[in-house]
Short mmCIF file of C-alpha atoms in Angstrom, two decimals:
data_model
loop_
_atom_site.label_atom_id
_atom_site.label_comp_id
_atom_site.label_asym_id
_atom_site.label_seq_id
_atom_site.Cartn_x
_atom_site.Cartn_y
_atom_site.Cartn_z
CA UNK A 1 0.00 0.00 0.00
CA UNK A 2 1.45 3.27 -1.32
CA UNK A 3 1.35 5.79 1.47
CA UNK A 4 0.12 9.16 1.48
CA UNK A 5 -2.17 8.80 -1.88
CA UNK A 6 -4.60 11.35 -1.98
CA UNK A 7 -7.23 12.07 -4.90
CA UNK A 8 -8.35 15.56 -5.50
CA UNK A 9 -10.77 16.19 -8.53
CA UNK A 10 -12.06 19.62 -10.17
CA UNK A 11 -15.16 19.45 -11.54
CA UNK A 12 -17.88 22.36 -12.57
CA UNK A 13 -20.86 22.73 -9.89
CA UNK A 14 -22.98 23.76 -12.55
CA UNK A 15 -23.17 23.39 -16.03
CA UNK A 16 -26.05 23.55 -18.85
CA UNK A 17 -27.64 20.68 -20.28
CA UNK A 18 -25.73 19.53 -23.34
CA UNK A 19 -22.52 21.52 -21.97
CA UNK A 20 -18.73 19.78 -22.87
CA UNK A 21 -17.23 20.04 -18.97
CA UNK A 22 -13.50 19.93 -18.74
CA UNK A 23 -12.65 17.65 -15.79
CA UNK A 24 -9.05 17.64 -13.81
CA UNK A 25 -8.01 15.23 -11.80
CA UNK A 26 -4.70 14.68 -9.53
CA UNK A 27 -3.51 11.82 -7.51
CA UNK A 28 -0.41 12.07 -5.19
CA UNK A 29 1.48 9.09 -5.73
CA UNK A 30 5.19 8.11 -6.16
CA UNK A 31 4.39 6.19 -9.00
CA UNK A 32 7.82 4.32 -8.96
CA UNK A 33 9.25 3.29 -12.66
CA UNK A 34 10.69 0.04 -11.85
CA UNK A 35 13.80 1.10 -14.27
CA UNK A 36 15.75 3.15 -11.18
CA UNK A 37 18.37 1.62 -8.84
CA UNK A 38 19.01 2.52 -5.19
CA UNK A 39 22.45 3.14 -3.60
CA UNK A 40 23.14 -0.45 -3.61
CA UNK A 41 22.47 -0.99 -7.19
CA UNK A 42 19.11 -2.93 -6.44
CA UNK A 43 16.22 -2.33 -8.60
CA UNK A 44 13.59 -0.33 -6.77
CA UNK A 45 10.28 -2.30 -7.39
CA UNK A 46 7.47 -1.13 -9.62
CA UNK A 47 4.56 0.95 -7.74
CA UNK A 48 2.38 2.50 -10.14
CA UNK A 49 -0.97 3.35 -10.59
CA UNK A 50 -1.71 1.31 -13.88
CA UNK A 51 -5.17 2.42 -14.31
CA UNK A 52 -7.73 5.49 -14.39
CA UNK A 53 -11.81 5.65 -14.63
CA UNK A 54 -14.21 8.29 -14.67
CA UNK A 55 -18.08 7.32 -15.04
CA UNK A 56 -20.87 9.88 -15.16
CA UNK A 57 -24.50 8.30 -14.17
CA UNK A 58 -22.91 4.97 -14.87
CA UNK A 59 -22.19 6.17 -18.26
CA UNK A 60 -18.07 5.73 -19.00
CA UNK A 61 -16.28 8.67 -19.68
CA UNK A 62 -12.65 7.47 -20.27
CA UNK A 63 -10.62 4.43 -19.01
CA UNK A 64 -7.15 5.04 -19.04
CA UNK A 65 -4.45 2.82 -19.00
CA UNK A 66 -1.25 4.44 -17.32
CA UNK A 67 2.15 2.75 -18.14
CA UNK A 68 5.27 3.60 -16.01
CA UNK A 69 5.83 6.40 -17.71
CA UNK A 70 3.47 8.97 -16.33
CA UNK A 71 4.84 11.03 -13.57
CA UNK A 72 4.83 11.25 -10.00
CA UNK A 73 1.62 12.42 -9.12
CA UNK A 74 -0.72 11.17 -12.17
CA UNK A 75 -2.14 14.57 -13.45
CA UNK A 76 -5.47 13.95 -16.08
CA UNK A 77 -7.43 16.59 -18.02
CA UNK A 78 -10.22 15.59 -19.69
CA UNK A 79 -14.00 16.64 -21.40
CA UNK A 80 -17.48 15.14 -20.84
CA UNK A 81 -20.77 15.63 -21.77
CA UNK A 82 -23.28 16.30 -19.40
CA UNK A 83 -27.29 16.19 -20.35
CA UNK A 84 -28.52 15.82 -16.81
CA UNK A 85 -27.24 16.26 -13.07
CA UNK A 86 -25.78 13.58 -11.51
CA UNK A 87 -22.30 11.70 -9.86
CA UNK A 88 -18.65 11.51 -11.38
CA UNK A 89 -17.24 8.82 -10.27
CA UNK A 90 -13.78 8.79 -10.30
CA UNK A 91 -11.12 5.67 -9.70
CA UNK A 92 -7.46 4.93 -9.34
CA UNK A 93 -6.03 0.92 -9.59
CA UNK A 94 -2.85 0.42 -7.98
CA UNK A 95 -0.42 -2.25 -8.80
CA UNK A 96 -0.64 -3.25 -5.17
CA UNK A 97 -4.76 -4.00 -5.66
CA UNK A 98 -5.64 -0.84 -3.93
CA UNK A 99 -8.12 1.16 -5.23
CA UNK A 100 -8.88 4.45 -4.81
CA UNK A 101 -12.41 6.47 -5.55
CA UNK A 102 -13.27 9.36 -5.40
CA UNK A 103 -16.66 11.47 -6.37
CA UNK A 104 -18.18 14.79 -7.40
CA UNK A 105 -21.84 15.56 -7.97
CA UNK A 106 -22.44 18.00 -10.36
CA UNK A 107 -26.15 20.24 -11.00
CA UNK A 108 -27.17 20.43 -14.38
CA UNK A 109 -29.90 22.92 -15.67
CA UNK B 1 10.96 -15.15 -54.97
CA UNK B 2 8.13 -12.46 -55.59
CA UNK B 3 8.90 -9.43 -53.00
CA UNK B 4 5.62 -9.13 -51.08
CA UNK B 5 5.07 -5.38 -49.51
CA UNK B 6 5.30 -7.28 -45.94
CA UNK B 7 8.21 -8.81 -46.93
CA UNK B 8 9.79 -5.36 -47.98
CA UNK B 9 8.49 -3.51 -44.68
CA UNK B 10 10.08 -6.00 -42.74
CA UNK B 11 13.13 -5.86 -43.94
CA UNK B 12 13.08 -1.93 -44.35
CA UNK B 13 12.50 -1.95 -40.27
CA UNK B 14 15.51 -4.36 -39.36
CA UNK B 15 17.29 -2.07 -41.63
CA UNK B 16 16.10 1.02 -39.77
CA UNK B 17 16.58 -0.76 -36.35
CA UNK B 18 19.90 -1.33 -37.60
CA UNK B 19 20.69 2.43 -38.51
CA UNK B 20 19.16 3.48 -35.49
CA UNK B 21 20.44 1.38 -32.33
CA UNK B 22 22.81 3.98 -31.59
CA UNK B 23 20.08 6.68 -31.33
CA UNK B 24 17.83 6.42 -28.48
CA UNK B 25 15.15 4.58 -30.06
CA UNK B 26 14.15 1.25 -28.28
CA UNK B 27 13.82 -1.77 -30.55
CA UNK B 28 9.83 -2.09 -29.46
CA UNK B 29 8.78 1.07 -30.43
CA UNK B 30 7.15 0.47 -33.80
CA UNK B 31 6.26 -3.08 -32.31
CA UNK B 32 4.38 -1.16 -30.26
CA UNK B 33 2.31 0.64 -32.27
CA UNK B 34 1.92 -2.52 -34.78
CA UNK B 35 0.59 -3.89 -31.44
CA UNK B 36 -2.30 -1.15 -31.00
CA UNK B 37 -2.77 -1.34 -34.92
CA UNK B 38 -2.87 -5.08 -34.91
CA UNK B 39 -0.20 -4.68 -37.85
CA UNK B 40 -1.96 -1.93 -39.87
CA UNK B 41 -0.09 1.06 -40.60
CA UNK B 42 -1.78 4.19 -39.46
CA UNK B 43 -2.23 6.81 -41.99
CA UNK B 44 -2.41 10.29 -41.73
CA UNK B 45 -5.75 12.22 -40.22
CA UNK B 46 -7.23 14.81 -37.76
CA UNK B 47 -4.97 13.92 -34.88
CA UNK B 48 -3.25 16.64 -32.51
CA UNK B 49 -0.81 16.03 -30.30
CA UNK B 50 0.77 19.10 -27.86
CA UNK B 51 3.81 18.90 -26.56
CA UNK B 52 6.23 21.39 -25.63
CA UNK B 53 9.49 21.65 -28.14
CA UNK B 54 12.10 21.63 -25.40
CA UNK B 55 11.36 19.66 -22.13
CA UNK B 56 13.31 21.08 -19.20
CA UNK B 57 12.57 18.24 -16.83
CA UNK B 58 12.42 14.98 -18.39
CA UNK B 59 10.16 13.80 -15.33
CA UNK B 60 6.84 15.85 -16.16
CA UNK B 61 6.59 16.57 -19.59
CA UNK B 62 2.77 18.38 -20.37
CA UNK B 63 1.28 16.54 -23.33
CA UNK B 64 -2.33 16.50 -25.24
CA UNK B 65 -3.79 14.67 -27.43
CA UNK B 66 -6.64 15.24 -29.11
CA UNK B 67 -8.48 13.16 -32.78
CA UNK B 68 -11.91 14.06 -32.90
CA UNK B 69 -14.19 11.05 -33.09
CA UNK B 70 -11.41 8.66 -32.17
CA UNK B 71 -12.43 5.52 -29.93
CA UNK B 72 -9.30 5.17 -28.18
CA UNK B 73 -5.68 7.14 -28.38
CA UNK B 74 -2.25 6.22 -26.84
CA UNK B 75 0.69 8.02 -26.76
CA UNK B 76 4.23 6.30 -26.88
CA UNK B 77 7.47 7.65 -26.24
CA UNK B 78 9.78 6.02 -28.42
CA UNK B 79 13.21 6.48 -26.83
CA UNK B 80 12.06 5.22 -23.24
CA UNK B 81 13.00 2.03 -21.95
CA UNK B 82 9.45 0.95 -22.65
CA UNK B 83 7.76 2.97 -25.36
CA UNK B 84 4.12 2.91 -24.04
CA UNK B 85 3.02 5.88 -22.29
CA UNK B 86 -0.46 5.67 -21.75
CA UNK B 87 -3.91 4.43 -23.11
CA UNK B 88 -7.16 6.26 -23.22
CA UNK B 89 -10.08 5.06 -23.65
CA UNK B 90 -13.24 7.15 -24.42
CA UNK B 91 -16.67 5.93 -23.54
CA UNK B 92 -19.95 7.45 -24.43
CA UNK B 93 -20.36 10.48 -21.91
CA UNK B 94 -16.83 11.52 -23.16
CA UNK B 95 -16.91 15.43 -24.35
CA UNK B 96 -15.11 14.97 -26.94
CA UNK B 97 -11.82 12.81 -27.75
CA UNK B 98 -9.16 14.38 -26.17
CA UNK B 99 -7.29 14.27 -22.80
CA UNK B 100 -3.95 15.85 -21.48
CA UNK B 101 -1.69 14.66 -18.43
CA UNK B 102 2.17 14.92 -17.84
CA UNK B 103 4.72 12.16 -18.91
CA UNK B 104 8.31 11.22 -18.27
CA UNK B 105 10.69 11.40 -20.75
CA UNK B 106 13.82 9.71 -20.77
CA UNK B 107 15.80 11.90 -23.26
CA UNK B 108 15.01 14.05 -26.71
CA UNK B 109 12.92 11.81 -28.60
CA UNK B 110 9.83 11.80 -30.79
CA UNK B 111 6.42 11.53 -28.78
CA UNK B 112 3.85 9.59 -31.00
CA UNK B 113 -0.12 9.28 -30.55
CA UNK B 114 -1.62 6.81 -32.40
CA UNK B 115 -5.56 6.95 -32.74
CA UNK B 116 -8.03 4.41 -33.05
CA UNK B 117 -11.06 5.62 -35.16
CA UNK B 118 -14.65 4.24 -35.44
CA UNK B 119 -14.23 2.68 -38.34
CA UNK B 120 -11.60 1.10 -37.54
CA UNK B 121 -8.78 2.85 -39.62
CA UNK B 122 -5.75 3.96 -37.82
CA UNK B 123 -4.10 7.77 -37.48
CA UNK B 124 -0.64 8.38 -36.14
CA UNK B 125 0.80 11.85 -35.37
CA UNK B 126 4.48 12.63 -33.57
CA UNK B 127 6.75 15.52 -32.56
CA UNK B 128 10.41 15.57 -31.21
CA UNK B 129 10.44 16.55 -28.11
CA UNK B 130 14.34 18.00 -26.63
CA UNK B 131 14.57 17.09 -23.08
CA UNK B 132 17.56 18.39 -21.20
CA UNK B 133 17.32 16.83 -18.09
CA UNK B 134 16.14 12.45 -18.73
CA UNK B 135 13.58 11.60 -16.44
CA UNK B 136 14.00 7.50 -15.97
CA UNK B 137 16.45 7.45 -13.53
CA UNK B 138 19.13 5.20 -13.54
#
């Protein structure tokens, strides 16, 4: 388990029906390549967050696939459509198995 | 022996990998987008991809990409130790097809994004990208 991982989203409060949202998302995590060495010469294991969802009403938005080389603190920007109000869900895989969620309602009129 | 156009893109790739193994180009990079294409060579089309001409930091690198329409986009960094960067996937309540996040780069390279359209056709854009300081460790 990956300490200190912490999801913060930005999404609209408001929008109109029909409206193209941008969405931003951030994750704090160390997201370790599995290419770099410590002192000693030993590889440092691989501790990434390999993958990245965002649903609206159940409805996917985008599935992302993240590969070891994103950086350190997995930054996404991204659009949706919104027709009605209603929950963004929003989830991070680890490699470890954890997962993390996170979720912002948003009022559409 | 008739010379079949697989037979002559074959061998112009070993002779490219060839040329190229003292650049920074790792030997799976086109593998990797025959891999996504399932073989097909991606023509040209309505594919952006933003990234900045001269990377300071190697370790966050700002890129977009953005192919109206397209199903599903990856970018691939073709002079890391593994090309593939990432792999997005848009669903139906997607605004439109296009997404941004920040990469690691190991050293000046090209930056491809290869697009996966409705129809099943295949785009491809890429832009060289001079990084000063790498970003894979080691």
């Amino acid at each position: 388990m990956a300490t200190g991982v912490k999801p913060r989203v930005k999404v609209p409060k408001t929008a109109a029906a029909g409206d193209v949202i941008t969405i931003k998302t951030l994750i704090s995590h160390k997201m370790e390549s599995g290419n770099r060495k410590d002192k000693d010469g030993n590889v440092i294991p691989r501790s990434i967050i390999n993958r990245f969802t965002c649903d609206f009403n159940g409805a996917s938005v985008i599935d992302m696939t993240m590969h070891p080389a994103i950086s350190t603190n997995p930054y996404v920007e991204f659009k949706a459509k919104v027709d009605a109000s209603g929950e963004f869900k929003f989830t991070w895989y680890d490699d470890d198995g954890s997962v993390y969620e996170a979720a912002k309602s948003i009022t559409v009129s | 022996m008739k010379l079949t156009r697989r037979d002559a893109m074959a061998m112009g790739l070993g002779a490219t990998m060839v040329a190229m193994l003292p650049l920074r180009v790792s030997a799976g990079s086109h593998g990797a987008i025959m891999a996504f294409t399932g073989g097909a060579e991606p023509g040209e089309g309505d594919i952006t991809l933003t990234a900045p001409e001269i990377a300071e930091n190697g370790n966050t690198v700002p890129v977009g990409v953005s192919a109206p329409g397209a199903e599903e986009i990856i970018i691939l960094a073709m002079g890391n130790p593994n090309p593939e960067v990432a792999d997005f996937k848009f669903g139906p309540a997607a605004g439109a097809s296009e997404a941004s996040t920040r990469i690691r780069l190991a050293g000046t390279q090209d930056v491809v994004a290869v697009a996966r359209m409705p129809d099943g056709s295949f785009i491809k854009t890429s832009q060289n990208v001079k990084v000063t300081i790498g970003g894979c460790g080691g």
